[in-house]
mmCIF file of C-alpha atoms in Angstrom:
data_model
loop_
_atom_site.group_PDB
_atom_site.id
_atom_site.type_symbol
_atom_site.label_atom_id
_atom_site.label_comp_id
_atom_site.label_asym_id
_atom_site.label_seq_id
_atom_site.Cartn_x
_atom_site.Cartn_y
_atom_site.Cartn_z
ATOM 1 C CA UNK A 40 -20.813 5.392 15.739
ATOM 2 C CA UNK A 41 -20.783 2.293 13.760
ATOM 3 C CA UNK A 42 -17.050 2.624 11.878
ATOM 4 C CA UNK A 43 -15.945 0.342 9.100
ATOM 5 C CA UNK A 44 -11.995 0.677 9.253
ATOM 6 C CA UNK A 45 -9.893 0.148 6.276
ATOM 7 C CA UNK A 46 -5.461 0.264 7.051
ATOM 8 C CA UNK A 47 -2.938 -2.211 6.644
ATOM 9 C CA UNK A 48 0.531 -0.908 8.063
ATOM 10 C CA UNK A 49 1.613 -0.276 11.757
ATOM 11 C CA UNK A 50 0.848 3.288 10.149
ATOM 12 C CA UNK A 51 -2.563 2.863 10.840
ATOM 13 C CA UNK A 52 -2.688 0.639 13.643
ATOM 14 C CA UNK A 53 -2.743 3.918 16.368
ATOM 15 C CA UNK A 54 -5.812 4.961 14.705
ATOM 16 C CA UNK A 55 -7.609 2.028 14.866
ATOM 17 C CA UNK A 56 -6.769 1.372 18.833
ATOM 18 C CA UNK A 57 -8.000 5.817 18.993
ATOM 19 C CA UNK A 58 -11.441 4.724 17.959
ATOM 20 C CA UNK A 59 -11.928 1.488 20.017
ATOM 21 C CA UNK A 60 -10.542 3.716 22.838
ATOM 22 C CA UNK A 61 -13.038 6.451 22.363
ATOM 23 C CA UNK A 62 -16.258 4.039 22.274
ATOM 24 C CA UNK A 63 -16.788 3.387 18.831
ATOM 25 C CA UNK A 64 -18.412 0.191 17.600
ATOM 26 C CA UNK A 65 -15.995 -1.136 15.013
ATOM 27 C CA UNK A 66 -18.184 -3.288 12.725
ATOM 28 C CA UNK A 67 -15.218 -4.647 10.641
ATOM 29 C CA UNK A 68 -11.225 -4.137 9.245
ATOM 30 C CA UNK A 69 -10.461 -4.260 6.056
ATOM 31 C CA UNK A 70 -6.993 -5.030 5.581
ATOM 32 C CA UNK A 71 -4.439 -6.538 2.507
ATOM 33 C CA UNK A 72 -4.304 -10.146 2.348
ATOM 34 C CA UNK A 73 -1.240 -12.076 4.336
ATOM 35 C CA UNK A 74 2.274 -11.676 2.442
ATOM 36 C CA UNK A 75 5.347 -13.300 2.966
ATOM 37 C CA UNK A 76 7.832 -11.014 4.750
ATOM 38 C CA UNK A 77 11.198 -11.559 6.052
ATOM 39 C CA UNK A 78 14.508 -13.182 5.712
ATOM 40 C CA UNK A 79 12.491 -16.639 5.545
ATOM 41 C CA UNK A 80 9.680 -15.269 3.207
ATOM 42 C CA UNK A 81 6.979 -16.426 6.090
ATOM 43 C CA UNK A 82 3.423 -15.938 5.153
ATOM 44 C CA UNK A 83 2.488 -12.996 7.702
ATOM 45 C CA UNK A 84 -0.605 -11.051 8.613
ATOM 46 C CA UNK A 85 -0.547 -7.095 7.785
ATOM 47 C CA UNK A 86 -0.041 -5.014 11.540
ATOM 48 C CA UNK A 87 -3.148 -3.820 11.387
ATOM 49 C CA UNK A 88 -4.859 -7.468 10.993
ATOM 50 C CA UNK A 89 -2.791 -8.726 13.517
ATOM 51 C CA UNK A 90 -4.181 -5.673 16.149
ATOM 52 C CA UNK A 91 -7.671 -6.611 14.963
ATOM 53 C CA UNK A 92 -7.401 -10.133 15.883
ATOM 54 C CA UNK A 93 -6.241 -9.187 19.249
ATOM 55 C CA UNK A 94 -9.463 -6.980 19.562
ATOM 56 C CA UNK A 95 -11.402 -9.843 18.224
ATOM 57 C CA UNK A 96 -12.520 -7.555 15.151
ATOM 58 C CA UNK A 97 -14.064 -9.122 12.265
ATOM 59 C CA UNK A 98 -11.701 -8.923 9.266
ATOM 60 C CA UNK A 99 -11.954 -9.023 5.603
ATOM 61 C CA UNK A 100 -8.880 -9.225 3.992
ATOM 62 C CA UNK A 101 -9.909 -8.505 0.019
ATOM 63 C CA UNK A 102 -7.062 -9.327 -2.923
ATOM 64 C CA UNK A 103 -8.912 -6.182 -4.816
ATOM 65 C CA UNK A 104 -11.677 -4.622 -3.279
ATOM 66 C CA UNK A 105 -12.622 -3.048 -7.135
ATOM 67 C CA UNK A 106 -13.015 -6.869 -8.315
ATOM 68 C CA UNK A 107 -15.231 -8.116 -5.626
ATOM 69 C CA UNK A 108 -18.484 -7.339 -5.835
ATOM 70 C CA UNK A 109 -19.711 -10.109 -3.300
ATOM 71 C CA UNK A 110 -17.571 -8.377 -0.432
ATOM 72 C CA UNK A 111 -18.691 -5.314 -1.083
ATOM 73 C CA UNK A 112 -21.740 -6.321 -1.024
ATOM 74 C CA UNK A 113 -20.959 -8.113 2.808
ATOM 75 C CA UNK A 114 -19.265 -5.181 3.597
ATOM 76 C CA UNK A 115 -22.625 -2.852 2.637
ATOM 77 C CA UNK A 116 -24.576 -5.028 4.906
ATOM 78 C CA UNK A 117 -22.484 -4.383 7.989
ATOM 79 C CA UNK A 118 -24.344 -1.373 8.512
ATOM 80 C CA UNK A 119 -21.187 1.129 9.347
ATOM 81 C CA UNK A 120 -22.506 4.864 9.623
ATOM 82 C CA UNK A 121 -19.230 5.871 8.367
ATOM 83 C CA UNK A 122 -15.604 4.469 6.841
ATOM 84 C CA UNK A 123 -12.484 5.444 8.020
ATOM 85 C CA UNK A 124 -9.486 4.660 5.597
ATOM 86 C CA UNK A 125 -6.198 4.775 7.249
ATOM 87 C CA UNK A 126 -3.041 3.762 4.598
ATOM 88 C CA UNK A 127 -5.240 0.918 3.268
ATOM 89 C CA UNK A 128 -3.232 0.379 0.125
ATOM 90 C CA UNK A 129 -5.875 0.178 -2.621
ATOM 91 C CA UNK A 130 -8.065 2.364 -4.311
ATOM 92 C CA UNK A 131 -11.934 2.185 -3.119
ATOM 93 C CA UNK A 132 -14.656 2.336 -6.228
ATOM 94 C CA UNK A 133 -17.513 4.247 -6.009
ATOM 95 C CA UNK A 134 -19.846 1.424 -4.733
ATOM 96 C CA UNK A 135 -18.012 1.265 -1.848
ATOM 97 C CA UNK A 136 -17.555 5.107 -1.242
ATOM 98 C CA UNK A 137 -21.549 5.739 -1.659
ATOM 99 C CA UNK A 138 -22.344 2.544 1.347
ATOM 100 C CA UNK A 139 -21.672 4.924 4.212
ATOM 101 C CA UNK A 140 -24.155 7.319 5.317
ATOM 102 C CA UNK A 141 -21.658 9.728 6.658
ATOM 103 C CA UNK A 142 -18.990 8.973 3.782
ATOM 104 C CA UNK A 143 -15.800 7.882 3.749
ATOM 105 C CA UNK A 144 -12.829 9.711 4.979
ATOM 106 C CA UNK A 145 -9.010 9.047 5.260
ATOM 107 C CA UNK A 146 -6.625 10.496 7.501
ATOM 108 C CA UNK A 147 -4.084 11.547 4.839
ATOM 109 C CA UNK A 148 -0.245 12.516 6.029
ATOM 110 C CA UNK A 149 0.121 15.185 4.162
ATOM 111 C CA UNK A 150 -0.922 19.060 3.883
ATOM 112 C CA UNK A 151 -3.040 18.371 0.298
ATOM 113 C CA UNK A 152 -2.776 19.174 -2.132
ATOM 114 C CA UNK A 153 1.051 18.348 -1.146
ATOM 115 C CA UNK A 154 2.287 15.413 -1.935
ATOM 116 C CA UNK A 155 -0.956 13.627 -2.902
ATOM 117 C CA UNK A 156 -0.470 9.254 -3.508
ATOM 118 C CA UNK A 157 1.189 6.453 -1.189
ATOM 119 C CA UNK A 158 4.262 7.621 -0.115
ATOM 120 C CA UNK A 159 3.962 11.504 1.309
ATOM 121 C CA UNK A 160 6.071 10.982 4.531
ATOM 122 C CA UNK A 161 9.303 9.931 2.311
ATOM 123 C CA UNK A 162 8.836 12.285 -0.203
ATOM 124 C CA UNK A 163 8.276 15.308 1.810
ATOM 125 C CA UNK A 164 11.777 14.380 3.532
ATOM 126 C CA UNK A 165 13.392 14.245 0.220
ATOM 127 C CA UNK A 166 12.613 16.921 -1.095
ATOM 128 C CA UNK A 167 13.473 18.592 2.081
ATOM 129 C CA UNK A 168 10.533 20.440 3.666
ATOM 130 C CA UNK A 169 10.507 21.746 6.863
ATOM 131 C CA UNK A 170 6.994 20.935 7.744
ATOM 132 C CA UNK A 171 3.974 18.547 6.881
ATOM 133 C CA UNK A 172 0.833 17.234 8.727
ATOM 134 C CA UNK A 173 -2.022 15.333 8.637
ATOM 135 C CA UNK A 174 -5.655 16.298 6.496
ATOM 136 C CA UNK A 175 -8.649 14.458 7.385
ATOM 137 C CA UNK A 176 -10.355 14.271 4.279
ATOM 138 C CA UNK A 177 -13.528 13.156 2.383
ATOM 139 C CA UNK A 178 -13.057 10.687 -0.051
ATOM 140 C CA UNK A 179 -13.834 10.666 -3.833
ATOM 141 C CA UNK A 180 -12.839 8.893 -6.651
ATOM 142 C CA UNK A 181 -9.686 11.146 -7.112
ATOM 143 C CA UNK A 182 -5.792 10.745 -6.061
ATOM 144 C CA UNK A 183 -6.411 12.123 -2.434
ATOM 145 C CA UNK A 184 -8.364 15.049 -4.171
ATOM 146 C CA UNK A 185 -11.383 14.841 -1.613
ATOM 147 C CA UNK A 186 -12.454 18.589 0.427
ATOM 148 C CA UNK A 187 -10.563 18.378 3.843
ATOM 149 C CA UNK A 188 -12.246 18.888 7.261
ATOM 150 C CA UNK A 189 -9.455 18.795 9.648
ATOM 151 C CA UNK A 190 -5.747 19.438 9.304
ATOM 152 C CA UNK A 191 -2.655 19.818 11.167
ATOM 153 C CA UNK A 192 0.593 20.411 10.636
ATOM 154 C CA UNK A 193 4.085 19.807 12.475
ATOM 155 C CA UNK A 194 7.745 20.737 12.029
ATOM 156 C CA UNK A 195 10.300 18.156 10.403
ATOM 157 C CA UNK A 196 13.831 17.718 12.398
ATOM 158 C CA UNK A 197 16.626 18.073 10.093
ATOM 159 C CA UNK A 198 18.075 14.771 11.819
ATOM 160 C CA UNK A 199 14.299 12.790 11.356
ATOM 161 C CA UNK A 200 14.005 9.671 9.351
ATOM 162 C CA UNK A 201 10.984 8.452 7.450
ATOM 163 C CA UNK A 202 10.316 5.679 10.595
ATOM 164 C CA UNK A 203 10.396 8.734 12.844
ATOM 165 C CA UNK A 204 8.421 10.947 11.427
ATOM 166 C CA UNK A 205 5.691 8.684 10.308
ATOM 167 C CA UNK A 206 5.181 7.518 14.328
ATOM 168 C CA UNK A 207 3.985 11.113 14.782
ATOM 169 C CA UNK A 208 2.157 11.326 11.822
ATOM 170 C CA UNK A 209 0.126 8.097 12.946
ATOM 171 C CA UNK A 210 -0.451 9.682 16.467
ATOM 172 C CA UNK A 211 -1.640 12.812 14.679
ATOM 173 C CA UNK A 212 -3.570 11.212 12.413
ATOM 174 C CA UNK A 213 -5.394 8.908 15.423
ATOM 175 C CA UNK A 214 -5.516 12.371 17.573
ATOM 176 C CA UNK A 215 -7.301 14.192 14.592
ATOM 177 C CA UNK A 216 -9.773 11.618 13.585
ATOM 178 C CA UNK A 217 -11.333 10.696 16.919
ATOM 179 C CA UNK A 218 -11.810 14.958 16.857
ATOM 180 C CA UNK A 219 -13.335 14.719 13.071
ATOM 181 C CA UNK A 220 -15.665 12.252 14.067
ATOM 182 C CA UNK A 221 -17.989 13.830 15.999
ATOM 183 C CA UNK A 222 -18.642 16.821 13.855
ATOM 184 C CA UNK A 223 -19.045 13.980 11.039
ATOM 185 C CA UNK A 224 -22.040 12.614 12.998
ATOM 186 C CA UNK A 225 -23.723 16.240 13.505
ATOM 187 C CA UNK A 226 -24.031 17.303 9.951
ATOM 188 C CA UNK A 227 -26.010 14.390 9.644
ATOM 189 C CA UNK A 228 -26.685 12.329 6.575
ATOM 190 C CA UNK A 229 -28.083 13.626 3.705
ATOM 191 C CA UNK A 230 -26.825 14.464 -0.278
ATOM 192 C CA UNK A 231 -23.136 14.734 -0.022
ATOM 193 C CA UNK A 232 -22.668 18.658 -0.854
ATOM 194 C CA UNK A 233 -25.157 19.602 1.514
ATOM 195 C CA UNK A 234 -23.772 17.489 4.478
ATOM 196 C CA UNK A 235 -20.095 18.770 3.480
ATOM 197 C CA UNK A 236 -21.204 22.066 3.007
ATOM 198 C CA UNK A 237 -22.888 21.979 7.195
ATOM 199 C CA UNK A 238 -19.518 21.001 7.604
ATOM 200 C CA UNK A 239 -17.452 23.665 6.158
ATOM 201 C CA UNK A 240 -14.841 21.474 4.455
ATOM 202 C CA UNK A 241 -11.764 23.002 2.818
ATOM 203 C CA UNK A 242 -11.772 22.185 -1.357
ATOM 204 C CA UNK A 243 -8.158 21.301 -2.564
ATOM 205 C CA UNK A 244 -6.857 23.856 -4.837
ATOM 206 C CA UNK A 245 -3.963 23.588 -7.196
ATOM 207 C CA UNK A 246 -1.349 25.639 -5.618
ATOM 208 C CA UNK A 247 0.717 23.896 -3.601
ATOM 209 C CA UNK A 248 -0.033 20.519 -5.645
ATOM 210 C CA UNK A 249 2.294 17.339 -6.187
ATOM 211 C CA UNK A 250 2.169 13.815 -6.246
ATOM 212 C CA UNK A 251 3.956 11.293 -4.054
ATOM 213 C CA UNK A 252 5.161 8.704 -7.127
ATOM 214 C CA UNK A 253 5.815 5.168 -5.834
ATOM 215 C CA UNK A 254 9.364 4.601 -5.338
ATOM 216 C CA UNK A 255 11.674 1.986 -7.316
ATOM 217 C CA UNK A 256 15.053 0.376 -6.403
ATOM 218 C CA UNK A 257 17.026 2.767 -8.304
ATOM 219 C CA UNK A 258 15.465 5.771 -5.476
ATOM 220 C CA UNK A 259 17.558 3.799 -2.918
ATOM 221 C CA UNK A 260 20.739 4.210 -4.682
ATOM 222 C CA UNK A 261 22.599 6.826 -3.261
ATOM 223 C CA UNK A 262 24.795 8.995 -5.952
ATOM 224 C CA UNK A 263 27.939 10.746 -4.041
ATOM 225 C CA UNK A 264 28.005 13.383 -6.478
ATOM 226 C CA UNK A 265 25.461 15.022 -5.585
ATOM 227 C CA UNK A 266 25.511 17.512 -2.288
ATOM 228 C CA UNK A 267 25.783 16.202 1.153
ATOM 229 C CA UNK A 268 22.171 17.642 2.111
ATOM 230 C CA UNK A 269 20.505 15.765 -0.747
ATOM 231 C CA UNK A 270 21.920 12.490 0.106
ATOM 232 C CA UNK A 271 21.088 13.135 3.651
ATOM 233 C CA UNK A 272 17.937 13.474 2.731
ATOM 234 C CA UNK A 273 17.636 10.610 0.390
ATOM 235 C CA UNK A 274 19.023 8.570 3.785
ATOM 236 C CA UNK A 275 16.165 9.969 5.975
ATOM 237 C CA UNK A 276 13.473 9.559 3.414
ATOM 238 C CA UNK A 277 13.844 6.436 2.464
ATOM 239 C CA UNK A 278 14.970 5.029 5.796
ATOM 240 C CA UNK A 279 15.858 2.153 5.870
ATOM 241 C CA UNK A 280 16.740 1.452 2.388
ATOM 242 C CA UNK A 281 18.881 3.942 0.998
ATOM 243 C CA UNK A 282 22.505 1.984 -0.014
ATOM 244 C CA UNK A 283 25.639 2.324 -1.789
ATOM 245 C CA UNK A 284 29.106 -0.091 -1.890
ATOM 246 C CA UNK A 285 32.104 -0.969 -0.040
ATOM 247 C CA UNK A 286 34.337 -3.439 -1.269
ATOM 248 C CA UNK A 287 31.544 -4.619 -3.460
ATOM 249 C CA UNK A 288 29.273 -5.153 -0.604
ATOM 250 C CA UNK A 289 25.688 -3.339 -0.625
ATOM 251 C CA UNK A 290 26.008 -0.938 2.424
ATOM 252 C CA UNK A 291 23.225 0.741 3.699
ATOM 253 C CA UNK A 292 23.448 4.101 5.107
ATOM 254 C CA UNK A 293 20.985 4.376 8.139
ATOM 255 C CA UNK A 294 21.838 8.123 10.032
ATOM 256 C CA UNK A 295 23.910 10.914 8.365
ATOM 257 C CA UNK A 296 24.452 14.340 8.922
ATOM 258 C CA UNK A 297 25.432 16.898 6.589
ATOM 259 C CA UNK A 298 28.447 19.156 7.767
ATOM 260 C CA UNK A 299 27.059 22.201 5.757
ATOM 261 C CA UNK A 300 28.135 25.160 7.738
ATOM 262 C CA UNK A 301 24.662 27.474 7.683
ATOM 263 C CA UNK A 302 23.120 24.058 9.373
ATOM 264 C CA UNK A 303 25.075 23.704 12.435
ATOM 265 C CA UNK A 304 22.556 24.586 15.143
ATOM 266 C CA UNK A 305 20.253 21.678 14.139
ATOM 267 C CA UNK A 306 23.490 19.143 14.005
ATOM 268 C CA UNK A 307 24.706 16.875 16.702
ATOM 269 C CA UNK A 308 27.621 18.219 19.056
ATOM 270 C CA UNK A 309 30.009 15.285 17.253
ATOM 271 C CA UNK A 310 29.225 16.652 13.857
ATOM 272 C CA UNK A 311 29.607 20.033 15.168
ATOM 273 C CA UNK A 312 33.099 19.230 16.314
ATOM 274 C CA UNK A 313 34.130 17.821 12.888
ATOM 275 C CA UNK A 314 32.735 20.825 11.459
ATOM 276 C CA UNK A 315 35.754 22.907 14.056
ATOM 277 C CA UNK A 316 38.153 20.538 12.656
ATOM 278 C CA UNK A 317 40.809 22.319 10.540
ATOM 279 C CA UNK A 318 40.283 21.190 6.898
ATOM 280 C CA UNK A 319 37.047 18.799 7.223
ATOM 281 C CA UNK A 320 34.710 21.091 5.796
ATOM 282 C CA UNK A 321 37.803 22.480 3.106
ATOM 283 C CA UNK A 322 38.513 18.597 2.194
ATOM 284 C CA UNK A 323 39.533 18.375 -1.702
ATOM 285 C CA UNK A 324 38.422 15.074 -2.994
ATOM 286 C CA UNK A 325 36.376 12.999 -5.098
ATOM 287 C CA UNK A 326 32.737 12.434 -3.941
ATOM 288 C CA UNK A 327 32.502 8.748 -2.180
ATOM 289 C CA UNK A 328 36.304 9.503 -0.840
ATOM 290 C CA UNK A 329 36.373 9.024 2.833
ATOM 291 C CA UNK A 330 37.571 12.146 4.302
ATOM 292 C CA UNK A 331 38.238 11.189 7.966
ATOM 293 C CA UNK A 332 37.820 8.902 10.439
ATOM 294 C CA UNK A 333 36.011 10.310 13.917
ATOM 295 C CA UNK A 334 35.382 7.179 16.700
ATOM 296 C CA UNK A 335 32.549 8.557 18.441
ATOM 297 C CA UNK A 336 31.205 9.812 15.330
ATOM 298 C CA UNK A 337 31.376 7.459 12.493
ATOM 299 C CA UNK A 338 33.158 8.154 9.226
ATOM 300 C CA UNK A 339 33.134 11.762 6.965
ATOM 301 C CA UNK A 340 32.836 11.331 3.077
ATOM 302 C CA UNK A 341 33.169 13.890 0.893
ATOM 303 C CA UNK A 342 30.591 14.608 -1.514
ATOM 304 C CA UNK A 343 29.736 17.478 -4.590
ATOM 305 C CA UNK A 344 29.925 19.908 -1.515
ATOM 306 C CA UNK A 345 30.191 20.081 1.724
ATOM 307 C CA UNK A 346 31.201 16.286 3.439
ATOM 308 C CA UNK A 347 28.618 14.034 4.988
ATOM 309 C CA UNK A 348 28.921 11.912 8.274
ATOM 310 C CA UNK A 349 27.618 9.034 7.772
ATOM 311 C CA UNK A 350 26.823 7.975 11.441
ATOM 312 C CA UNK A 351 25.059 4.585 11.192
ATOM 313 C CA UNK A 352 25.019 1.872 8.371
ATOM 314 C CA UNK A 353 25.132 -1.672 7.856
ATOM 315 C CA UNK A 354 27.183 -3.855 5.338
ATOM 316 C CA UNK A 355 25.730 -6.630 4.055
ATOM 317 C CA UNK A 356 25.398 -9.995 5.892
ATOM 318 C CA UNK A 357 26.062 -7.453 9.215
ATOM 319 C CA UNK A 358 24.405 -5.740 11.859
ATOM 320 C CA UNK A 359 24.052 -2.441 11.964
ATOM 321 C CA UNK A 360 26.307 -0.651 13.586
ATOM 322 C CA UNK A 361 27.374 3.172 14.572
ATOM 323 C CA UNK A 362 30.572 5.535 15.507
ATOM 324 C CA UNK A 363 33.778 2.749 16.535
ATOM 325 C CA UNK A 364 31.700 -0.406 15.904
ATOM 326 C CA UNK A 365 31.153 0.575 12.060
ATOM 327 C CA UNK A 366 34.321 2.034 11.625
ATOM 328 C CA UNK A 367 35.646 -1.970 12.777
ATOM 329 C CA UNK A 368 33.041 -3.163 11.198
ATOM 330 C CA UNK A 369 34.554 -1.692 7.732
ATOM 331 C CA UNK A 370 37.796 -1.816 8.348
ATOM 332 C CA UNK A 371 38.289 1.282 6.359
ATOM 333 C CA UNK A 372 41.024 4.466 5.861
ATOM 334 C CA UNK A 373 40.996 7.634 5.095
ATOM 335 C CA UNK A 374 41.672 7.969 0.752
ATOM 336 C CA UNK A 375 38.927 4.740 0.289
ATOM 337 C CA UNK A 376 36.349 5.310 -2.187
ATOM 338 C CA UNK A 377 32.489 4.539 -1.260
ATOM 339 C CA UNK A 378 30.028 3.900 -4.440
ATOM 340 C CA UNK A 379 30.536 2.179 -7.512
ATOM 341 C CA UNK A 380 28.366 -0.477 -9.420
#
């Protein structure tokens, strides 16, 4: 098939290299425009543009797809039998949705109608759920509100970041659209509801629906009086960003565990041990307090409930650093006080 492919983060880069791999004629990548990343703000190509150029892809790199008629129009005349949308990053209007004979569809990682919008893998690890997947969907003007084809879901680790998870959910996504493809190209072309109806797509229904809101810098913050399982998963979800203060430094908490008691199968042997320790988990102090001090474990702050370990982090102007190494690295005691403005 002739495949228009439109992704910008690494995210998407394991579907592109899926449909190269399985003999697919990519016609063109559609990706954001260069930004300037980094610690010296260098002008640098999205991942998925830089994968391209290795493949010697043609690439289109639009500042708003809506507002550019003339590429859209370039883009028409590639001739693609179908577009595959892959965390692209903007919304597609419907003159670009309607080019494709056999539609558009995105690989979406999420179970829709859950967690619908740009940012399902960190929201479904904030709010803590114990599963999620990957829908391949058709596309329509809506949020992420097109009929879905294929879907699959997986199990979320207790002790799995955002970075984590979302490597599976790229592989998934890849695994599932190089499967969706195929069926796409026997239904044939043809008015839209009859060629999704030969293919017996799933419509979204409301149960089950929220939206994944774009985050802000004040998401990052991490409050200590709240309960050790919601800041863990405020670390995981928004990994690597989520931060707090020591000595009025911005430290950012990488890995944590929460030493709730009903959770210590899916905990690390160290945290387990703390757990043992008479009067960790009975601790009586402020939230932000640091509790204890464990070498091969990292540091135990006590929070609205049960303490947290906070395992990794790294102060500002450091590395990051883990069990002895941060504990150096902060120079803390037990009776210091993490958070503050």
């Amino acid at each position: 098939m002739k495949i228009l492919f439109w992704g910008t983060p690494a995210y998407a880069v394991p579907s592109l290299d899926a449909l190269v791999a399985a003999g697919h004629e990519l016609v063109g990548v559609v990706t954001q425009p260069d930004r300037r990343r980094g610690r010296g703000k260098d002008l640098l190509p999205s991942p998925v543009k830089a994968r391209a150029l290795e493949l010697g892809l043609p690439i289109f790199t639009p500042e708003r797809i809506r507002r550019e008629p003339e590429l859209q129009a370039r883009l028409g005349a590639l001739g693609a039998d179908v577009s595959v949308v892959v965390a692209f990053g903007q919304i597609l209007p419907p003159e670009v949705l309607a080019q494709p004979p056999l539609g558009c569809w995105n690989a979406h990682g999420s179970l829709l109608p859950s967690w619908r919008g740009a940012g399902p893998i960190q929201w479904c690890l904030l709010q803590g759920d114990s599963s999620t997947g990957v829908g391949v969907m058709a596309m329509e003007e809506g949020l992420d509100t097109g009929p879905v084809l294929l879907e699959r879901s997986i199990s979320i680790g207790l002790l799995e970041n955002a970075q984590q998870l979302g490597q599976r959910l790229a592989q998934l996504s890849a695994e599932l659209l190089v499967e969706a493809l195929p069926r796409i190209e026997t239904a044939g072309t043809g008015p839209e509801t009859e060629r999704l109806a030969r293919l017996g797509v799933r419509v979204q229904g409301e149960v089950g629906l929220s939206y994944a809101r774009m985050l802000t810098k004040d998401d990052l913050l991490v409050d200590w009086n709240q309960s050790a399982l919601e800041i863990h998963r405020r670390v995981m979800g928004l990994y690597p960003g989520a931060v707090t203060q020591w000595q009025g430094k911005r430290l950012k908490l990488l890995a944590t565990e929460p030493l709730v008691a009903r959770l210590a199968s899916q905990l690390s042997p160290e945290a387990r041990c703390l757990q043992a320790e008479p009067g960790v988990l009975s601790a009586a102090a402020a939230p932000g307090t640091v509790l204890a001090l464990a070498a091969d474990a990292g540091l135990v702050v006590g929070t609205a409930g049960c303490p947290l370990l906070v395992r990794a982090a790294q102060l500002e102007g450091k590395s990051p650093a883990q069990g002895q190494s941060l504990l150096q690295q902060l120079g803390c005691s037990a009776g210091d006080q993490l958070g503050g403005a």
